[in-house]
mmCIF file of N, CA and C in Angstrom:
data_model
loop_
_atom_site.group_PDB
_atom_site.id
_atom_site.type_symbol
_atom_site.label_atom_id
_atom_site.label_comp_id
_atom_site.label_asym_id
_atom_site.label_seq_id
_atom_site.Cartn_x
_atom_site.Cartn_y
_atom_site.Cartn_z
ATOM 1 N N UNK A 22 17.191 -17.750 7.570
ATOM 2 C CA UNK A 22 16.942 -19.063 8.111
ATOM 3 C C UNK A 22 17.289 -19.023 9.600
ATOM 4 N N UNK A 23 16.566 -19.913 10.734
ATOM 5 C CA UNK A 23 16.275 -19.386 11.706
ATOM 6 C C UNK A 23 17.615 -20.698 12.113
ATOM 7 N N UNK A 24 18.114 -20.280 13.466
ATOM 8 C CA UNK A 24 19.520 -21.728 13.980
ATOM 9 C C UNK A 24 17.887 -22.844 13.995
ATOM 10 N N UNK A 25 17.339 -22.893 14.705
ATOM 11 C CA UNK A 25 16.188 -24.117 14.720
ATOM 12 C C UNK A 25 16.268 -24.720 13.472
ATOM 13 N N UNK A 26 15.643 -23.963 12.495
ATOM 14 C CA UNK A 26 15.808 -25.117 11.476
ATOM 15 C C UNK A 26 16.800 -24.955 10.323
ATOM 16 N N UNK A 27 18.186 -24.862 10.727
ATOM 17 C CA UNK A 27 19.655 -24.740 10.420
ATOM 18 C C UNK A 27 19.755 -26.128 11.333
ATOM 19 N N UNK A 28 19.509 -26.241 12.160
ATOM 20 C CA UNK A 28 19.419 -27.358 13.192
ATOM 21 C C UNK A 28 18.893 -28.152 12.602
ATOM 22 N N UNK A 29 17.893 -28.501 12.478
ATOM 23 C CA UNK A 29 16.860 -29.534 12.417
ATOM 24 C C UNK A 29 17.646 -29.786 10.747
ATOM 25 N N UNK A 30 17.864 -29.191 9.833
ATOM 26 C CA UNK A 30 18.751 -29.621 8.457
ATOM 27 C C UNK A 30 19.722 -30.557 9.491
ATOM 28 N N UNK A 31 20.564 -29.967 10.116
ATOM 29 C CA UNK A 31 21.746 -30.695 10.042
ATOM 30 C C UNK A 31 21.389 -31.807 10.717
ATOM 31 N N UNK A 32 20.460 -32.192 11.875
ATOM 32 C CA UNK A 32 20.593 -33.552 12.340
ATOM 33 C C UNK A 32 19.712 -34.276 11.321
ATOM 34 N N UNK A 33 18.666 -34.030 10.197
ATOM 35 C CA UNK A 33 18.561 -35.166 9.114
ATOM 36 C C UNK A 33 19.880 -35.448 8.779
ATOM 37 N N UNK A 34 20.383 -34.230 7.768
ATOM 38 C CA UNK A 34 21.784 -34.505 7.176
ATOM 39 C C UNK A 34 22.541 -35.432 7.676
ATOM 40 N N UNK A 35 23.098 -35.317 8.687
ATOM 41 C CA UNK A 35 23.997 -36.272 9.945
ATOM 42 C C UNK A 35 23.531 -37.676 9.555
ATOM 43 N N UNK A 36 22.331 -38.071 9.633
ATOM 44 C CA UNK A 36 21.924 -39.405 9.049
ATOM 45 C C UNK A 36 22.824 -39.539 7.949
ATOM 46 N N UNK A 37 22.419 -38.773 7.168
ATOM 47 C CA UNK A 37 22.417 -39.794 5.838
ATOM 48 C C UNK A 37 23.942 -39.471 5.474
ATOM 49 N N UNK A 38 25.090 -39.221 6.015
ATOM 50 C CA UNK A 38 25.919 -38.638 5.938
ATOM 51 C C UNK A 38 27.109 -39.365 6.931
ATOM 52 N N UNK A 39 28.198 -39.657 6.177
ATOM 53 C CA UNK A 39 29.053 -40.152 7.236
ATOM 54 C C UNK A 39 30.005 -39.379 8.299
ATOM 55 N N UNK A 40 30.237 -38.487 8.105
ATOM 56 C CA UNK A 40 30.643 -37.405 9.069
ATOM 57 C C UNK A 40 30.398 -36.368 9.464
ATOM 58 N N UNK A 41 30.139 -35.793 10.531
ATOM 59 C CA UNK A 41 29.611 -34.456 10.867
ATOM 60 C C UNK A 41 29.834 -33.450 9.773
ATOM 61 N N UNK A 42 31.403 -33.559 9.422
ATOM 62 C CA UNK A 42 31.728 -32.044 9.142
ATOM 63 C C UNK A 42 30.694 -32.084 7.362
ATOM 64 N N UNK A 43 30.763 -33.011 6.858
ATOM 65 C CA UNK A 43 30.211 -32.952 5.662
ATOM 66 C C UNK A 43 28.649 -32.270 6.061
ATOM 67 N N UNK A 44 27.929 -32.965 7.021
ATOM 68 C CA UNK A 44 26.607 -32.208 6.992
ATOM 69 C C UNK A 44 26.827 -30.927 7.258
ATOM 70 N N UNK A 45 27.824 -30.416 8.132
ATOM 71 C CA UNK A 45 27.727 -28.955 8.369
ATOM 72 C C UNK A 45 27.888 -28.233 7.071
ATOM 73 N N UNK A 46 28.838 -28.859 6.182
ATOM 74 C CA UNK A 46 29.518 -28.197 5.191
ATOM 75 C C UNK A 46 27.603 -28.002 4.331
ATOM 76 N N UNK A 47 26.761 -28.972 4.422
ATOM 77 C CA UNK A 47 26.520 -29.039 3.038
ATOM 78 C C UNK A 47 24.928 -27.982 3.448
ATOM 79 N N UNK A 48 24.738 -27.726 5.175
ATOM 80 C CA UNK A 48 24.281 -27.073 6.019
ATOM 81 C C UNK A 48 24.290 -25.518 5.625
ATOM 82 N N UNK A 49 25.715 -25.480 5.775
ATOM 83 C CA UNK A 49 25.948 -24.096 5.774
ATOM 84 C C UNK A 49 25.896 -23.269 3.565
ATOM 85 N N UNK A 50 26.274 -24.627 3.225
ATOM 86 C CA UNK A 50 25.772 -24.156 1.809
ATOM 87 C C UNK A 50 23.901 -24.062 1.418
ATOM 88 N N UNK A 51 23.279 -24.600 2.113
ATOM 89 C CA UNK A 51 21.699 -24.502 1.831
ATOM 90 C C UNK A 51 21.256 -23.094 2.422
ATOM 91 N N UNK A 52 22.281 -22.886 3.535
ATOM 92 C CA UNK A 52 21.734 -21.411 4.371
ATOM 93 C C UNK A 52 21.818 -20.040 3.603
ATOM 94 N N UNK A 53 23.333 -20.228 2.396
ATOM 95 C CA UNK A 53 23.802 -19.185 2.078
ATOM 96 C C UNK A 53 22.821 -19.452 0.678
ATOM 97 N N UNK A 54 22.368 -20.406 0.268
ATOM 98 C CA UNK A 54 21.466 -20.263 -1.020
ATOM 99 C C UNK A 54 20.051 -19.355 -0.676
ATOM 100 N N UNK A 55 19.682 -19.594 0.828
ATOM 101 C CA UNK A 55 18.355 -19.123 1.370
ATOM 102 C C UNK A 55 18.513 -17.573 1.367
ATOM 103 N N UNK A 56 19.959 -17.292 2.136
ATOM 104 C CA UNK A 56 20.179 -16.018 2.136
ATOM 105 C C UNK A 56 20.430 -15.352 0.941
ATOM 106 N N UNK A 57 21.300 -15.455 -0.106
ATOM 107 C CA UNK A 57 21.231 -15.295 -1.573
ATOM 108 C C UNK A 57 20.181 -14.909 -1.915
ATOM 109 N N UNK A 58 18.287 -16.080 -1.771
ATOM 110 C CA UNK A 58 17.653 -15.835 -2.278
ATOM 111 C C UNK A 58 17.137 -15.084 -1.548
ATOM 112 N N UNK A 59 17.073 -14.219 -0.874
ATOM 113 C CA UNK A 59 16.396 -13.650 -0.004
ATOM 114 C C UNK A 59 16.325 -11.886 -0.243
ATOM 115 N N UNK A 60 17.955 -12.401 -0.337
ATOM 116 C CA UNK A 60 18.699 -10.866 -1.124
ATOM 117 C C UNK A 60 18.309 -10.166 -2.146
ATOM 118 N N UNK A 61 17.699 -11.421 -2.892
ATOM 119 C CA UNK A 61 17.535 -11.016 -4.766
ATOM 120 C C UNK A 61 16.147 -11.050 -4.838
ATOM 121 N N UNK A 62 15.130 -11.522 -3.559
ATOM 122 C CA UNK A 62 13.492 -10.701 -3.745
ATOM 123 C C UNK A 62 13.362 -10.072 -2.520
ATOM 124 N N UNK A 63 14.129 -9.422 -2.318
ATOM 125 C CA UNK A 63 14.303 -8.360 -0.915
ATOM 126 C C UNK A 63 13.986 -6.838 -1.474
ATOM 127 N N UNK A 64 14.169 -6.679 -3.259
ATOM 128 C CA UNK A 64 13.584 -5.294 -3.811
ATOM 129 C C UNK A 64 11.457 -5.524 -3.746
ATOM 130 N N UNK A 65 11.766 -6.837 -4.028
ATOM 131 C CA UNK A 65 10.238 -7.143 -4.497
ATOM 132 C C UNK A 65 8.776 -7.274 -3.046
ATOM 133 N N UNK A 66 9.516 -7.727 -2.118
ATOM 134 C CA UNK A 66 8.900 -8.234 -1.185
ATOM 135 C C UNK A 66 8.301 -7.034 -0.200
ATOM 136 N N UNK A 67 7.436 -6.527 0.298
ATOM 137 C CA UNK A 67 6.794 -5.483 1.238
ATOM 138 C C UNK A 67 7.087 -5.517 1.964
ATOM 139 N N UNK A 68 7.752 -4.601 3.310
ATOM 140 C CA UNK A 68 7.937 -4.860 4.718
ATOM 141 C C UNK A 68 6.785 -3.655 5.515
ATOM 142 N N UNK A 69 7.228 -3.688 6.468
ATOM 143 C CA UNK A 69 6.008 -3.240 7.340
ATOM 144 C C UNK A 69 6.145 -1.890 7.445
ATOM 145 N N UNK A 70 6.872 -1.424 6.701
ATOM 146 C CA UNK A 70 7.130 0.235 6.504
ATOM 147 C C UNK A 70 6.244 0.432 5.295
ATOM 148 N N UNK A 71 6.769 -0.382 4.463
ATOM 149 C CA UNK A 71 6.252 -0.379 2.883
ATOM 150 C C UNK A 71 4.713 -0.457 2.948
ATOM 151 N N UNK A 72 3.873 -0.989 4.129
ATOM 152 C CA UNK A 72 2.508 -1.243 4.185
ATOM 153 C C UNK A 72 2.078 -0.212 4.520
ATOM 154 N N UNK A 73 2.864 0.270 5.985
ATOM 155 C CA UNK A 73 2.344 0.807 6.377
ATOM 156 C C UNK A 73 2.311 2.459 5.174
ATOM 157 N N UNK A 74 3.237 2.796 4.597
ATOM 158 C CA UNK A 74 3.001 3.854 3.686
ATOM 159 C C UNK A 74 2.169 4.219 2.744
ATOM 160 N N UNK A 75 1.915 2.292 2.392
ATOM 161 C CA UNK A 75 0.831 2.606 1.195
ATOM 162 C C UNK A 75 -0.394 2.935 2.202
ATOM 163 N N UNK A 76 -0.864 2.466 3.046
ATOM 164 C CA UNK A 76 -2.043 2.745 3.696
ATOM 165 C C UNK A 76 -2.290 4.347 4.563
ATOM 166 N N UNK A 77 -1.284 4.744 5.102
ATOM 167 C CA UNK A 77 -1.131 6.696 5.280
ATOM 168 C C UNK A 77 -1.799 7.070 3.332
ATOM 169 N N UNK A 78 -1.014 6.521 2.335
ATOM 170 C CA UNK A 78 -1.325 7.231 0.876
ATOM 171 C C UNK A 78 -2.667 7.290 0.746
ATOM 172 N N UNK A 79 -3.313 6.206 0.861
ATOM 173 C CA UNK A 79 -4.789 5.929 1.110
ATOM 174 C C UNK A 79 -5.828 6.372 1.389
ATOM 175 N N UNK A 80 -5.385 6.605 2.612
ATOM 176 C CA UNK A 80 -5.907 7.313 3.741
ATOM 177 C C UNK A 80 -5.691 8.796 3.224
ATOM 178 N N UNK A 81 -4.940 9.105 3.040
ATOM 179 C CA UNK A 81 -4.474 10.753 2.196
ATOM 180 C C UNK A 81 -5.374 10.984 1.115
ATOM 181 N N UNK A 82 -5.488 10.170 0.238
ATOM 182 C CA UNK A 82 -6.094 9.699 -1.136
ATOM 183 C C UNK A 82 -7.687 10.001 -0.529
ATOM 184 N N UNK A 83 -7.906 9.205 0.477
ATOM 185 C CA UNK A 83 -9.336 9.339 0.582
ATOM 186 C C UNK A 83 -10.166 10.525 1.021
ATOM 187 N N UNK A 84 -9.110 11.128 2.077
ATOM 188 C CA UNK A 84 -9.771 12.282 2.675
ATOM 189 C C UNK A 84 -9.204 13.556 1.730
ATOM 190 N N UNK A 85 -8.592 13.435 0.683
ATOM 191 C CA UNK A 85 -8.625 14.369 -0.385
ATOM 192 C C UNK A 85 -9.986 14.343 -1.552
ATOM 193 N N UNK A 86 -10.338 12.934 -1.382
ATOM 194 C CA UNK A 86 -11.208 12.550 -2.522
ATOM 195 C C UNK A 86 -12.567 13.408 -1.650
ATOM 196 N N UNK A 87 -12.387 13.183 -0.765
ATOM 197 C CA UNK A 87 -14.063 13.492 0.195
ATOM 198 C C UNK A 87 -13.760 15.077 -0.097
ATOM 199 N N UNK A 88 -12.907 15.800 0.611
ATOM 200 C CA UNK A 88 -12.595 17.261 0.509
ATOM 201 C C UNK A 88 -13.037 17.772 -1.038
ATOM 202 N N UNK A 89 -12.604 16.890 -1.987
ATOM 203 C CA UNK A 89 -12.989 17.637 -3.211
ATOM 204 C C UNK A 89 -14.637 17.202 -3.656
ATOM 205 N N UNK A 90 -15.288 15.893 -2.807
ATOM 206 C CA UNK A 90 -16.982 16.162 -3.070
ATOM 207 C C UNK A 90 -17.466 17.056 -2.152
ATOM 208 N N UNK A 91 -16.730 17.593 -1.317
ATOM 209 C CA UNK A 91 -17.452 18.946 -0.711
ATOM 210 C C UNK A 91 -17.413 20.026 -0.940
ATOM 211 N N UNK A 92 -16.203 20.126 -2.020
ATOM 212 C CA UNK A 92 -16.509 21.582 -2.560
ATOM 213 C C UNK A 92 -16.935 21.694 -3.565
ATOM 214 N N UNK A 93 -17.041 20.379 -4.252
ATOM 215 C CA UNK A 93 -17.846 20.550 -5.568
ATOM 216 C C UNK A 93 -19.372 20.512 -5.181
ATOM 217 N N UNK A 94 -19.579 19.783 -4.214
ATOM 218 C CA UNK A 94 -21.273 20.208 -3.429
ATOM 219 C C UNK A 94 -21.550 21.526 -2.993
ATOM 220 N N UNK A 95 -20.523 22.543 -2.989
ATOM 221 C CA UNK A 95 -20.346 23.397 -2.106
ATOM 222 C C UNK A 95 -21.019 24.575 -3.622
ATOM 223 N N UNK A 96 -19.778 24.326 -4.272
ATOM 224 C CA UNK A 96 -19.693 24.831 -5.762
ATOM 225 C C UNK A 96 -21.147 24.965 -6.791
ATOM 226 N N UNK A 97 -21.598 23.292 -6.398
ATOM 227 C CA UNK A 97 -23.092 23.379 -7.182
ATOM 228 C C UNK A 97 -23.752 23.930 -6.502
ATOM 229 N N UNK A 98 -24.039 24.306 -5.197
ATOM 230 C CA UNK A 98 -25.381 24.482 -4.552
ATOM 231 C C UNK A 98 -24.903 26.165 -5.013
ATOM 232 N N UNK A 99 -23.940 27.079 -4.816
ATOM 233 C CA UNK A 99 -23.505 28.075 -4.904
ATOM 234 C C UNK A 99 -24.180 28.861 -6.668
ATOM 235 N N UNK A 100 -23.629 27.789 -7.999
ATOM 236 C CA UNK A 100 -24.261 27.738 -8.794
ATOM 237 C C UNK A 100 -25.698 28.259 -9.310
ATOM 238 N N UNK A 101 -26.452 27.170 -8.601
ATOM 239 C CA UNK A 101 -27.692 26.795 -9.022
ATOM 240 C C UNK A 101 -28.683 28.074 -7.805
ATOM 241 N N UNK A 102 -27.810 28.551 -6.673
ATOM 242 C CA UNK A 102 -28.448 29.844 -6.396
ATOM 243 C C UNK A 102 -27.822 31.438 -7.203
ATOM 244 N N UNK A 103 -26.866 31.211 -7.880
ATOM 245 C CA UNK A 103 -26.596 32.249 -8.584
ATOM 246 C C UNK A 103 -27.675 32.357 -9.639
ATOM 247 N N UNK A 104 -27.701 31.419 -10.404
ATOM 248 C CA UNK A 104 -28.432 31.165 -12.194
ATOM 249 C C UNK A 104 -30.029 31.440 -11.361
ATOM 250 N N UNK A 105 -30.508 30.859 -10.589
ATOM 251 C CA UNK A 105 -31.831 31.082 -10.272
ATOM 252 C C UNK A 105 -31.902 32.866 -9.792
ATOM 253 N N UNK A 106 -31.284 33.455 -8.770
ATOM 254 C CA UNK A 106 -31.353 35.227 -8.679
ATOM 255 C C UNK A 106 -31.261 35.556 -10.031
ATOM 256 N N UNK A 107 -30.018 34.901 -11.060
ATOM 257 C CA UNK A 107 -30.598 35.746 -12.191
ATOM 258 C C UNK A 107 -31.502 35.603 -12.547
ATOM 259 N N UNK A 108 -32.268 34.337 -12.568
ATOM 260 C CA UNK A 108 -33.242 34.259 -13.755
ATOM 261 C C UNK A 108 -34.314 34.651 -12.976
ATOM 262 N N UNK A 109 -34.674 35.137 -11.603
ATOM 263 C CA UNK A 109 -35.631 35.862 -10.929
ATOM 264 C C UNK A 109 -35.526 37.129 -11.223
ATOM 265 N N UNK A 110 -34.046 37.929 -11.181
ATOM 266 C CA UNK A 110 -34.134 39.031 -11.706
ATOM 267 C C UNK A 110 -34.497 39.215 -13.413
ATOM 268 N N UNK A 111 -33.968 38.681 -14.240
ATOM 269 C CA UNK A 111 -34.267 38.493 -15.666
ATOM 270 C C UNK A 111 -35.940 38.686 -15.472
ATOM 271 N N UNK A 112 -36.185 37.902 -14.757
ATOM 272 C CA UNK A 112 -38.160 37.771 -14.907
ATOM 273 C C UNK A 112 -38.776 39.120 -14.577
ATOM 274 N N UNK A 113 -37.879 39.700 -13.751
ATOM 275 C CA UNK A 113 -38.719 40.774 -12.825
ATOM 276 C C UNK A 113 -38.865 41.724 -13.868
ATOM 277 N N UNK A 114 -36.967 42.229 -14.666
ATOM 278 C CA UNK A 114 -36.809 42.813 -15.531
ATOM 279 C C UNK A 114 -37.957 42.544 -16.433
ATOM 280 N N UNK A 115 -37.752 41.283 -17.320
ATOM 281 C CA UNK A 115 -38.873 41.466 -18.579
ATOM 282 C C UNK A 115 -40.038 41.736 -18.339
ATOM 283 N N UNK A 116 -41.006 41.832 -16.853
ATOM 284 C CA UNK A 116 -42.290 41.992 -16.845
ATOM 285 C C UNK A 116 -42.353 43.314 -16.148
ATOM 286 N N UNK A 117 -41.252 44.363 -16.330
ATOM 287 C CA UNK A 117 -41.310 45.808 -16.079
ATOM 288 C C UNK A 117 -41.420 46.502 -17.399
ATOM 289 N N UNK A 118 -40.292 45.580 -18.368
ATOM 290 C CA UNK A 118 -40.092 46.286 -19.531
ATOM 291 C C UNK A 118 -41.055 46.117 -20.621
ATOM 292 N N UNK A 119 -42.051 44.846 -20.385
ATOM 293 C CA UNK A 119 -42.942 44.157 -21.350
ATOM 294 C C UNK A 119 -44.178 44.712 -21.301
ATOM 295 N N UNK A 120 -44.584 45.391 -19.673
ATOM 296 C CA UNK A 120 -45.938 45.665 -19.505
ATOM 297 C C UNK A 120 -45.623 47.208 -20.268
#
């Protein structure tokens, strides 16, 4: 909680309140509930480290994902010229051995 509106609590408070010290008192108990809660979703909440990490993972994630469609493009084209020399040689073979 920021002094501004730690401030701005206490001069409503002050109204409705007959003495200073009570608004401070009841001031400084709303601050420590804010901070309390703050504490106890402070595991849950993302900060700008936490963003920024998931988005490097991402980014990691992605240019691994691309790297592996290029070698599997790499892999098929490699393939499909192996199986074809054989099956050119296979052909050549059977029409040496057939005639």
């Amino acid at each position: 909680m920021t002094t501004s509106q730690s401030f701005k609590i206490y001069e409503i408070l002050q109204k409705h309140f007959q003495s200073t010290e009570d608004a401070k008192i009841v001031v400084q108990e709303i601050e420590q509930i804010v901070e309390n809660k703050i504490e106890t979703k402070k595991d849950i909440l993302a900060t700008k480290d936490d963003i920024f990490l998931v988005k490097q993972d991402l980014s990691n994630a992605k240019q691994d994902l691309i790297d592996r469609i290029h070698r599997a493009k790499i892999e098929t084209i490699i393939w499909i010229v192996g199986v074809s020399v054989l099956q050119f040689v296979g052909s050549i073979l059977a029409f040496k051995f057939l005639k």
